[in-house]
CSV table of C-alpha atoms in Angstrom, one decimal:
chain,number,residue,atom,x,y,z
A,5,MET,CA,33.1,17.9,-17.7
A,6,PRO,CA,30.4,15.3,-17.1
A,7,GLU,CA,31.6,11.7,-16.5
A,8,VAL,CA,31.4,9.5,-19.6
A,9,GLU,CA,31.2,5.7,-19.5
A,10,PRO,CA,33.7,3.7,-21.6
A,11,SER,CA,31.0,3.2,-24.3
A,12,GLY,CA,30.9,7.0,-24.7
A,13,VAL,CA,27.4,7.3,-23.3
A,14,LYS,CA,26.9,9.6,-20.3
A,15,PRO,CA,25.8,7.6,-17.3
A,16,PRO,CA,22.2,8.1,-16.0
A,17,PHE,CA,21.5,10.5,-13.3
A,18,VAL,CA,20.9,8.8,-9.9
A,19,ALA,CA,19.9,10.8,-6.8
A,20,GLN,CA,22.4,9.9,-4.1
A,21,HIS,CA,23.0,11.4,-0.6
A,22,ALA,CA,26.0,11.4,1.6
A,23,ILE,CA,26.4,8.5,4.0
A,24,PRO,CA,28.3,9.1,7.2
A,25,ALA,CA,31.3,6.9,8.0
A,26,GLY,CA,30.3,3.7,9.7
A,27,VAL,CA,26.7,3.8,8.5
A,28,VAL,CA,25.2,1.1,6.3
A,29,ALA,CA,22.6,2.6,3.9
A,30,THR,CA,20.0,0.3,2.3
A,31,ARG,CA,18.2,2.4,-0.3
A,32,TRP,CA,14.6,1.5,-1.2
A,33,TRP,CA,13.3,2.8,-4.5
A,34,TRP,CA,9.5,2.3,-4.6
A,35,VAL,CA,7.7,2.5,-7.9
A,36,ARG,CA,3.9,2.4,-8.1
A,37,HIS,CA,2.4,0.3,-10.9
A,38,ALA,CA,1.1,1.9,-14.1
A,39,PRO,CA,-2.6,2.9,-14.3
A,40,VAL,CA,-5.3,0.2,-14.4
A,41,ARG,CA,-7.8,0.8,-17.2
A,42,GLU,CA,-10.0,-2.4,-17.0
A,43,ASP,CA,-11.5,-1.9,-13.5
A,44,GLY,CA,-14.7,-0.3,-14.8
A,45,GLY,CA,-14.5,2.4,-12.1
A,46,CYS,CA,-14.6,-0.2,-9.4
A,47,ILE,CA,-12.4,-0.9,-6.4
A,48,TYR,CA,-9.9,-3.6,-7.2
A,49,GLY,CA,-7.5,-4.1,-4.2
A,50,GLN,CA,-5.9,-7.4,-4.7
A,51,SER,CA,-7.8,-8.3,-7.9
A,52,ASP,CA,-5.2,-9.4,-10.4
A,53,ILE,CA,-5.9,-7.1,-13.3
A,54,GLY,CA,-3.5,-5.6,-15.8
A,55,CYS,CA,-2.3,-2.1,-16.3
A,56,ASP,CA,-1.6,0.3,-19.2
A,57,THR,CA,2.1,0.5,-20.1
A,58,SER,CA,1.7,2.2,-23.4
A,59,ASP,CA,3.4,5.5,-22.6
A,60,ARG,CA,7.1,4.6,-23.2
A,61,VAL,CA,8.2,8.2,-22.4
A,62,VAL,CA,7.1,7.7,-18.8
A,63,PHE,CA,9.0,4.5,-18.3
A,64,ASP,CA,12.1,5.9,-20.0
A,65,ALA,CA,12.0,8.8,-17.5
A,66,VAL,CA,11.5,6.5,-14.6
A,67,GLY,CA,14.5,4.4,-15.7
A,68,LYS,CA,16.7,7.4,-15.9
A,69,VAL,CA,16.3,7.9,-12.1
A,70,LEU,CA,16.5,4.4,-10.9
A,71,PRO,CA,19.9,2.9,-10.0
A,72,ARG,CA,21.7,0.1,-11.9
A,73,ASN,CA,22.9,-3.0,-10.1
A,74,ALA,CA,19.9,-3.0,-7.8
A,75,VAL,CA,17.9,-5.9,-6.3
A,76,TRP,CA,14.4,-6.0,-7.9
A,77,TYR,CA,11.2,-6.9,-6.2
A,78,ALA,CA,7.5,-6.8,-7.2
A,79,SER,CA,4.3,-8.0,-5.6
A,80,THR,CA,2.6,-11.1,-6.8
A,81,LEU,CA,0.0,-9.1,-8.8
A,82,ARG,CA,0.7,-8.9,-12.5
A,83,ARG,CA,0.3,-5.1,-12.8
A,84,THR,CA,3.6,-4.7,-11.0
A,85,HIS,CA,5.3,-7.2,-13.2
A,86,GLN,CA,4.0,-5.4,-16.3
A,87,THR,CA,5.3,-2.1,-15.0
A,88,ALA,CA,8.8,-3.6,-14.3
A,89,HIS,CA,8.9,-5.0,-17.8
A,90,ALA,CA,7.9,-1.6,-19.3
A,91,ILE,CA,10.8,0.1,-17.5
A,92,TRP,CA,13.2,-2.5,-19.0
A,93,ASP,CA,11.6,-2.4,-22.4
A,94,ALA,CA,12.2,1.4,-22.4
A,95,GLY,CA,15.9,0.8,-22.2
A,96,PHE,CA,16.7,0.1,-18.5
A,97,PRO,CA,19.2,-2.8,-18.2
A,98,ARG,CA,17.1,-5.9,-17.4
A,99,PRO,CA,18.1,-7.4,-14.0
A,100,GLY,CA,18.9,-11.1,-13.7
A,101,GLU,CA,15.9,-11.7,-11.4
A,102,LEU,CA,12.6,-10.1,-10.4
A,103,SER,CA,11.5,-11.6,-7.0
A,104,HIS,CA,7.8,-11.8,-6.4
A,105,GLU,CA,6.9,-10.9,-2.8
A,106,ALA,CA,3.3,-11.6,-1.6
A,107,GLU,CA,3.8,-9.3,1.4
A,108,LEU,CA,4.2,-6.3,-0.9
A,109,SER,CA,0.8,-6.8,-2.5
A,110,GLU,CA,-2.0,-4.2,-2.2
A,111,GLN,CA,-4.5,-4.3,0.7
A,112,HIS,CA,-7.0,-7.1,0.3
A,113,LEU,CA,-10.3,-5.2,0.2
A,114,GLY,CA,-12.5,-8.3,0.5
A,115,ASP,CA,-16.2,-7.7,-0.3
A,116,TRP,CA,-15.4,-4.1,-1.4
A,117,GLN,CA,-13.5,-5.4,-4.4
A,118,GLY,CA,-15.7,-5.0,-7.5
A,119,LEU,CA,-17.9,-2.2,-5.9
A,120,ASN,CA,-18.3,1.0,-7.8
A,121,ARG,CA,-15.7,3.4,-6.4
A,122,ALA,CA,-17.7,6.6,-6.5
A,123,GLU,CA,-20.8,4.9,-5.0
A,124,PHE,CA,-18.8,3.4,-2.3
A,125,PHE,CA,-17.4,6.7,-1.1
A,126,ALA,CA,-20.7,8.4,-1.5
A,127,SER,CA,-22.3,5.9,0.8
A,128,ARG,CA,-19.4,5.6,3.3
A,129,PRO,CA,-18.0,9.1,3.8
A,130,ILE,CA,-14.5,9.0,5.2
A,131,ALA,CA,-13.4,11.5,7.8
A,132,VAL,CA,-10.8,14.1,6.7
A,133,GLY,CA,-7.5,12.7,7.9
A,134,SER,CA,-8.2,9.1,7.0
A,135,TYR,CA,-7.4,9.4,3.2
A,136,TRP,CA,-8.2,5.7,2.7
A,137,PHE,CA,-11.1,3.3,2.3
A,138,ALA,CA,-11.7,3.1,6.0
A,139,PRO,CA,-10.0,3.9,9.4
A,140,ILE,CA,-6.7,2.0,9.6
A,141,ASP,CA,-8.0,-0.6,12.1
A,142,ASP,CA,-11.3,-1.2,10.2
A,143,PRO,CA,-11.0,-4.3,8.0
A,144,ALA,CA,-12.9,-4.8,4.8
A,145,PRO,CA,-15.5,-7.6,5.1
A,146,ASN,CA,-13.6,-10.8,4.3
A,147,GLY,CA,-10.5,-8.8,3.8
A,148,GLU,CA,-7.8,-6.8,5.5
A,149,SER,CA,-7.5,-3.5,7.4
A,150,PHE,CA,-4.8,-1.0,6.5
A,151,MET,CA,-3.0,-2.1,9.7
A,152,ASP,CA,-2.9,-5.6,8.4
A,153,LEU,CA,-1.3,-4.3,5.2
A,154,TYR,CA,1.1,-2.1,7.2
A,155,ASN,CA,2.2,-5.0,9.4
A,156,ARG,CA,3.0,-7.4,6.6
A,157,VAL,CA,4.7,-4.7,4.5
A,158,ALA,CA,6.8,-3.7,7.5
A,159,HIS,CA,7.8,-7.3,8.1
A,160,ALA,CA,8.8,-7.7,4.4
A,161,ILE,CA,10.9,-4.5,4.5
A,162,GLN,CA,12.7,-5.6,7.6
A,163,ARG,CA,13.5,-9.0,6.2
A,164,ILE,CA,14.6,-7.7,2.8
A,165,THR,CA,16.6,-4.9,4.3
A,166,GLU,CA,18.5,-7.4,6.5
A,167,THR,CA,19.1,-9.7,3.5
A,168,HIS,CA,20.3,-6.9,1.2
A,169,ALA,CA,21.9,-4.5,3.7
A,170,GLY,CA,23.9,-1.8,1.9
A,171,ARG,CA,22.2,-2.4,-1.5
A,172,ASP,CA,19.8,-0.5,-3.7
A,173,VAL,CA,16.4,-2.2,-3.6
A,174,ILE,CA,13.8,-1.4,-6.4
A,175,ALA,CA,10.3,-2.5,-5.4
A,176,VAL,CA,7.5,-2.2,-7.9
A,177,ALA,CA,4.3,-2.2,-5.8
A,178,HIS,CA,1.0,-0.4,-5.0
A,179,GLY,CA,-0.3,2.8,-3.6
A,180,GLY,CA,-1.3,1.3,-0.3
A,181,THR,CA,2.0,-0.7,0.0
A,182,ILE,CA,4.1,2.5,-0.5
A,183,LYS,CA,2.0,4.5,1.9
A,184,ALA,CA,2.6,1.8,4.5
A,185,ALA,CA,6.4,1.9,3.8
A,186,ILE,CA,6.3,5.7,4.3
A,187,GLY,CA,4.5,5.3,7.6
A,188,LEU,CA,7.2,2.9,8.7
A,189,ALA,CA,9.9,5.4,7.7
A,190,LEU,CA,8.1,8.1,9.7
A,191,GLY,CA,8.9,6.2,12.9
A,192,GLY,CA,6.1,3.6,12.7
A,193,GLN,CA,3.2,5.9,12.2
A,194,PRO,CA,1.0,4.2,9.6
A,195,GLU,CA,-1.7,6.9,9.7
A,196,ARG,CA,0.8,9.5,8.7
A,197,GLY,CA,1.8,7.5,5.6
A,198,LEU,CA,-1.8,7.7,4.4
A,199,ALA,CA,-1.6,11.5,4.1
A,200,PHE,CA,0.9,11.1,1.1
A,201,THR,CA,-0.3,11.0,-2.5
A,202,ILE,CA,1.3,8.2,-4.5
A,203,ASP,CA,0.8,8.5,-8.3
A,204,ASN,CA,1.1,5.8,-10.9
A,205,CYS,CA,4.7,5.1,-12.0
A,206,SER,CA,6.0,7.6,-9.4
A,207,ILE,CA,9.2,7.0,-7.5
A,208,THR,CA,9.5,7.2,-3.7
A,209,ARG,CA,12.9,6.8,-2.1
A,210,LEU,CA,13.3,5.6,1.5
A,211,ASP,CA,16.8,5.0,2.9
A,212,HIS,CA,17.4,2.7,5.9
A,213,LEU,CA,20.5,3.8,7.8
A,214,SER,CA,22.1,1.6,10.5
A,215,SER,CA,25.2,1.7,12.6
A,216,ALA,CA,26.3,0.1,15.8
A,217,GLY,CA,23.4,0.4,18.2
A,218,HIS,CA,21.2,2.6,16.1
A,219,SER,CA,19.0,2.5,13.0
A,220,GLY,CA,16.5,4.8,11.4
A,221,TRP,CA,15.1,6.1,8.1
A,222,ARG,CA,15.8,9.0,5.8
A,223,ILE,CA,13.2,10.1,3.2
A,224,PRO,CA,14.9,11.7,0.2
A,225,MET,CA,11.8,11.9,-2.1
A,226,VAL,CA,8.2,10.9,-2.3
A,227,ASN,CA,5.9,10.7,-5.4
A,228,GLN,CA,8.6,11.9,-7.8
A,229,GLN,CA,7.3,12.0,-11.3
A,230,PRO,CA,10.3,12.7,-13.7
A,231,TRP,CA,8.0,13.0,-16.8
A,232,ILE,CA,5.5,15.4,-15.2
A,233,ALA,CA,6.8,18.6,-16.9
A,234,ASP,CA,5.2,17.4,-20.2
A,235,PRO,CA,1.3,17.6,-19.9
A,236,SER,CA,0.9,15.1,-22.7
A,237,HIS,CA,1.5,12.4,-20.1
A,238,ALA,CA,-1.2,13.5,-17.6
A,239,ALA,CA,-3.2,10.4,-18.3
A,240,MET,CA,-0.7,8.4,-16.2
A,241,HIS,CA,-2.3,9.8,-13.1
A,242,GLN,CA,-4.8,7.6,-11.3
A,243,PRO,CA,-6.2,7.8,-7.7
A,244,ALA,CA,-4.7,5.6,-5.1
A,245,GLY,CA,-7.2,5.0,-2.3
A,246,ALA,CA,-10.0,7.3,-1.2
A,247,GLU,CA,-10.1,9.5,-4.3
A,248,VAL,CA,-12.7,9.5,-7.0
A,249,GLY,CA,-11.8,10.4,-10.6
A,250,THR,CA,-13.0,13.5,-12.3
A,251,PRO,CA,-13.1,14.3,-16.0
A,252,ASP,CA,-9.4,15.3,-16.0
A,253,LYS,CA,-8.3,12.5,-13.6
A,254,LEU,CA,-8.7,8.9,-14.5
A,255,ALA,CA,-10.5,6.6,-12.0
């Protein structure tokens, strides 16, 4: 018989994995923000524009996977705040606090922000294996490189993991931010993180495991989309990085 809470409601499913004795597991649940509709097909990076949170079914599905009693973080950009509120409005218990963390913001793409995305990639072909706006060490004019993003995200992850050791941490962030976190979990290989697709509203789970004299990462899931079996929600997909939209894929 499935476990039933005192209220008579079956508790939500939460993906958990065995933790060996003597190991402290800090579980990161990354959620990419909902799709941006008001970018006009342009690169937005750290531009503070809103997102589309109209598909309640998507946020209800996300909330059924996320753990209760977690510590919540978001970047300082409002599309992550809107996404967090959409999850709560769909029925997820609202946490006492949502901390805004600047180091979890998207890459600052400098002078590239506001340029037409399709024209940018047509004029600046990216080598296969880069999967991003530029090679990882190549900064945008008056902006950051992916390595700049990676280093600040890694710093934030280390600090937050130490502060909340043994807890669940839900971080609503951005495609680039989550790719950087995956690169860290892969043993500090930021270029490997870029090879992963991170869709809007998807969940990526990264567990930091530590014991006496040793620490490392486990990757239970990447880009999980619990609503994807229903094609009526396909519009929630939006490119993250060096990908140009097609008629069936919003840009």
